Amino acid sequence: MSITEENYLKAIFKLSEKDAAAPVNTNAVAAAMQTSAASVTDMLKRLSEKEYLEYEKYRGVQLTTKGRALATDLIRRHRLWEVFLTEKLGFTWDKVHDMAEELEHINNEELTERLDHFLGFPRFDPHGDPIPDAEGKWFRQHQVLLSTLQTGQKGVITGVDDHSTAFLQYLNQLGLGLGITITVVHRMEYDNSMIIQTAEQQMTVSEKVVQHLFVKTGV
């Protein structure tokens, strides 16, 4: 299987996470892959012939059991490599995605299992995303977007809904990362921004930020 084919399966898997039973729109696939609808159609037909997905024109696309298994394995390798790059090589969380995109295509089961063991079987990557185990099982933590918290509520940052380098670097500048405890001091009705308090400082964060930060409450 080519790297491009693997990337398509991973993109479709991520697009289907909200509702695995619903077909994924081909336009959404084209947007995710940053390519034309015609190119997407050709690729979907090819992957359908290989039984990695079910594709029906005008209806959308769904991964088969075979396709979901391969996509899950790709995501597992990607996120394990991200853990390795941050914890063992000292890269910051805003720099590891592109490197992991290349490393995830090393399809060697023994290497993956040794990497997982070496890292201590991590359940989450540096961005707070769950890592499936060797059987393809996911451990998902209960988390909500920071935007849903009310004044006075407290939470611990557990993940991000935007993995772009620009966003992660911005969070670095604010001193916000996984494990940081925050308290909502005030919600601004005018623009939906928030004043939040951490152990180190008080700051105002925009609506765009609070809509892309996951937190665990009840701490």
Coordinates of C-alpha atoms in Angstrom, one line a residue:
M1 CA 0.0 0.0 0.0
S2 CA 1.3 3.5 -0.9
I3 CA 1.8 6.3 1.6
T4 CA -0.9 8.3 -0.2
E5 CA -3.4 5.5 0.2
E6 CA -2.5 5.2 3.9
N7 CA -3.0 8.9 4.3
Y8 CA -6.5 8.7 2.7
L9 CA -7.5 6.0 5.1
K10 CA -6.3 7.9 8.1
A11 CA -8.1 11.1 6.9
I12 CA -11.4 9.2 6.4
F13 CA -11.0 7.6 9.8
K14 CA -10.6 11.0 11.5
L15 CA -13.5 12.5 9.6
S16 CA -15.7 9.6 10.7
E17 CA -14.8 9.7 14.4
K18 CA -17.9 11.8 15.4
D19 CA -20.3 9.3 13.8
A20 CA -18.7 6.1 12.5
A21 CA -22.1 4.8 11.2
A22 CA -22.5 7.8 8.8
P23 CA -20.8 7.9 5.4
V24 CA -18.1 10.6 5.1
N25 CA -18.8 13.2 2.4
T26 CA -16.3 13.1 -0.4
N27 CA -16.0 16.9 -0.4
A28 CA -14.8 16.6 3.2
V29 CA -12.2 14.1 2.1
A30 CA -11.0 16.4 -0.7
A31 CA -10.7 19.3 1.8
A32 CA -8.8 17.1 4.3
M33 CA -6.4 15.9 1.6
Q34 CA -6.2 19.3 -0.1
T35 CA -6.8 17.9 -3.5
S36 CA -9.5 17.9 -6.2
A37 CA -12.8 16.0 -6.1
A38 CA -11.8 14.1 -9.2
S39 CA -8.6 12.9 -7.6
V40 CA -10.5 11.8 -4.5
T41 CA -13.0 9.8 -6.6
D42 CA -10.2 7.9 -8.3
M43 CA -8.5 7.1 -5.0
L44 CA -11.8 6.0 -3.3
K45 CA -12.5 3.7 -6.2
R46 CA -9.0 2.2 -5.9
L47 CA -9.3 1.7 -2.1
S48 CA -12.8 0.2 -2.6
E49 CA -11.4 -2.4 -5.0
K50 CA -8.9 -3.3 -2.4
E51 CA -11.7 -3.7 0.2
Y52 CA -10.5 -1.0 2.5
L53 CA -13.6 1.0 2.2
E54 CA -17.2 1.1 0.8
Y55 CA -17.8 3.8 -1.7
E56 CA -21.0 4.8 -3.4
K57 CA -21.3 7.8 -5.6
Y58 CA -23.3 10.7 -4.2
R59 CA -23.6 8.8 -0.8
G60 CA -20.1 9.0 0.6
V61 CA -17.6 6.6 1.9
Q62 CA -17.2 4.3 4.9
L63 CA -14.2 2.3 6.1
T64 CA -14.5 -1.5 6.1
T65 CA -13.2 -3.5 9.1
K66 CA -10.0 -4.0 7.2
G67 CA -9.7 -0.3 6.5
R68 CA -10.4 0.8 10.1
A69 CA -7.8 -1.6 11.4
L70 CA -5.2 -0.2 9.1
A71 CA -6.1 3.4 9.9
T72 CA -6.0 2.6 13.6
D73 CA -2.6 1.1 13.3
L74 CA -1.3 4.2 11.5
I75 CA -2.7 6.5 14.1
R76 CA -1.1 4.3 16.8
R77 CA 2.3 4.5 15.2
H78 CA 2.0 8.2 14.6
R79 CA 1.1 9.0 18.2
L80 CA 3.7 6.6 19.7
W81 CA 6.4 8.4 17.6
E82 CA 5.1 11.8 18.9
V83 CA 5.6 10.5 22.5
F84 CA 9.1 9.3 21.7
L85 CA 10.1 12.6 20.0
T86 CA 8.9 14.7 22.9
E87 CA 9.8 12.5 25.9
K88 CA 13.0 11.0 24.7
L89 CA 14.4 13.5 22.1
G90 CA 13.2 16.7 23.7
F91 CA 11.1 18.1 20.9
T92 CA 8.3 20.5 21.8
W93 CA 4.7 19.5 21.0
D94 CA 4.5 22.0 18.1
K95 CA 7.3 20.3 16.2
V96 CA 6.6 16.6 16.3
H97 CA 3.6 16.2 14.0
D98 CA 5.4 16.4 10.6
M99 CA 8.2 14.1 11.8
A100 CA 5.6 11.6 13.0
E101 CA 3.8 11.8 9.7
E102 CA 6.9 10.3 8.1
L103 CA 7.7 7.8 10.8
E104 CA 4.2 6.4 10.9
H105 CA 4.6 4.7 7.5
I106 CA 7.4 2.4 8.9
N107 CA 5.2 -0.7 9.0
N108 CA 7.2 -3.0 11.2
E109 CA 5.1 -4.7 13.9
E110 CA 8.0 -5.7 16.1
L111 CA 9.4 -2.1 16.0
T112 CA 6.0 -0.7 17.0
E113 CA 5.6 -3.1 19.9
R114 CA 9.1 -2.5 21.2
L115 CA 8.5 1.3 20.9
D116 CA 5.3 1.0 22.9
H117 CA 7.0 -1.1 25.6
F118 CA 10.0 1.3 25.7
L119 CA 7.7 4.2 26.3
G120 CA 5.8 2.4 29.0
F121 CA 2.6 1.9 27.0
P122 CA 1.4 5.5 27.0
R123 CA -2.4 6.1 26.6
F124 CA -2.1 9.6 25.3
D125 CA 0.2 11.5 22.9
P126 CA 1.7 14.9 23.6
H127 CA -1.4 16.7 22.4
G128 CA -3.8 14.7 24.6
D129 CA -5.1 12.4 21.9
P130 CA -5.7 8.7 22.8
I131 CA -3.3 6.0 21.6
P132 CA -4.9 2.7 20.7
D133 CA -3.3 -0.4 22.1
A134 CA -2.0 -3.4 20.1
E135 CA -5.6 -4.8 19.9
G136 CA -6.9 -1.5 18.5
K137 CA -8.7 -0.6 21.8
W138 CA -9.0 3.1 22.7
F139 CA -8.8 4.6 26.2
R140 CA -10.8 7.8 26.1
Q141 CA -10.9 10.3 29.0
H142 CA -13.9 12.4 29.8
Q143 CA -13.1 16.0 28.7
V144 CA -15.0 19.0 27.6
L145 CA -14.1 22.2 25.7
L146 CA -13.0 25.1 27.8
S147 CA -15.7 27.2 26.2
T148 CA -18.4 25.2 28.0
L149 CA -17.1 26.1 31.5
Q150 CA -18.8 28.8 33.5
T151 CA -17.4 31.5 35.8
G152 CA -15.8 29.9 38.9
Q153 CA -15.3 26.5 37.3
K154 CA -11.9 24.8 37.4
G155 CA -10.4 22.3 35.0
V156 CA -7.1 20.7 33.9
I157 CA -6.0 21.0 30.3
T158 CA -6.1 17.6 28.7
G159 CA -5.9 18.2 25.0
V160 CA -6.3 20.4 22.0
D161 CA -8.7 20.5 19.1
D162 CA -6.2 22.3 16.8
H163 CA -2.9 20.7 16.1
S164 CA -1.5 23.4 13.9
T165 CA 2.0 24.7 14.7
A166 CA 0.8 28.3 15.0
F167 CA -1.8 27.4 17.6
L168 CA 0.6 25.2 19.7
Q169 CA 3.3 27.9 19.6
Y170 CA 0.7 30.4 20.7
L171 CA -0.2 28.3 23.7
N172 CA 3.5 28.0 24.5
Q173 CA 3.7 31.8 24.6
L174 CA 0.7 31.9 26.9
G175 CA 2.2 29.2 29.2
L176 CA -0.7 26.9 28.5
G177 CA -0.1 23.1 28.1
L178 CA -1.3 19.7 29.2
G179 CA -1.7 19.4 32.9
I180 CA -2.1 23.1 33.6
T181 CA -4.9 23.8 36.0
I182 CA -7.1 26.8 35.1
T183 CA -10.0 28.6 36.8
V184 CA -12.5 30.7 34.8
V185 CA -12.5 34.1 36.4
H186 CA -15.0 35.7 34.0
R187 CA -16.7 35.1 30.7
M188 CA -17.1 38.1 28.4
E189 CA -20.5 38.2 26.8
Y190 CA -19.4 40.6 24.1
D191 CA -16.9 38.4 22.3
N192 CA -17.1 35.0 24.3
S193 CA -13.5 35.5 25.4
M194 CA -12.5 34.4 29.0
I195 CA -10.4 35.7 31.8
I196 CA -8.7 32.6 33.3
Q197 CA -6.3 32.1 36.2
T198 CA -3.4 29.6 36.3
A199 CA -1.0 29.0 39.2
E200 CA 1.3 31.5 37.5
Q201 CA -0.8 34.3 36.1
Q202 CA -4.2 35.7 35.1
M203 CA -4.8 36.2 31.4
T204 CA -7.5 36.9 28.8
V205 CA -8.0 34.2 26.1
S206 CA -10.0 34.6 22.9
E207 CA -13.1 32.7 21.8
K208 CA -10.9 30.9 19.3
V209 CA -8.6 29.6 22.0
V210 CA -11.3 28.4 24.4
Q211 CA -13.1 26.5 21.5
H212 CA -9.9 24.5 20.9
L213 CA -8.8 23.6 24.4
F214 CA -10.0 20.4 26.1
V215 CA -10.2 20.3 29.9
K216 CA -11.1 17.7 32.6
T217 CA -13.4 19.1 35.3
G218 CA -14.1 18.0 38.8
V219 CA -10.5 18.4 39.9

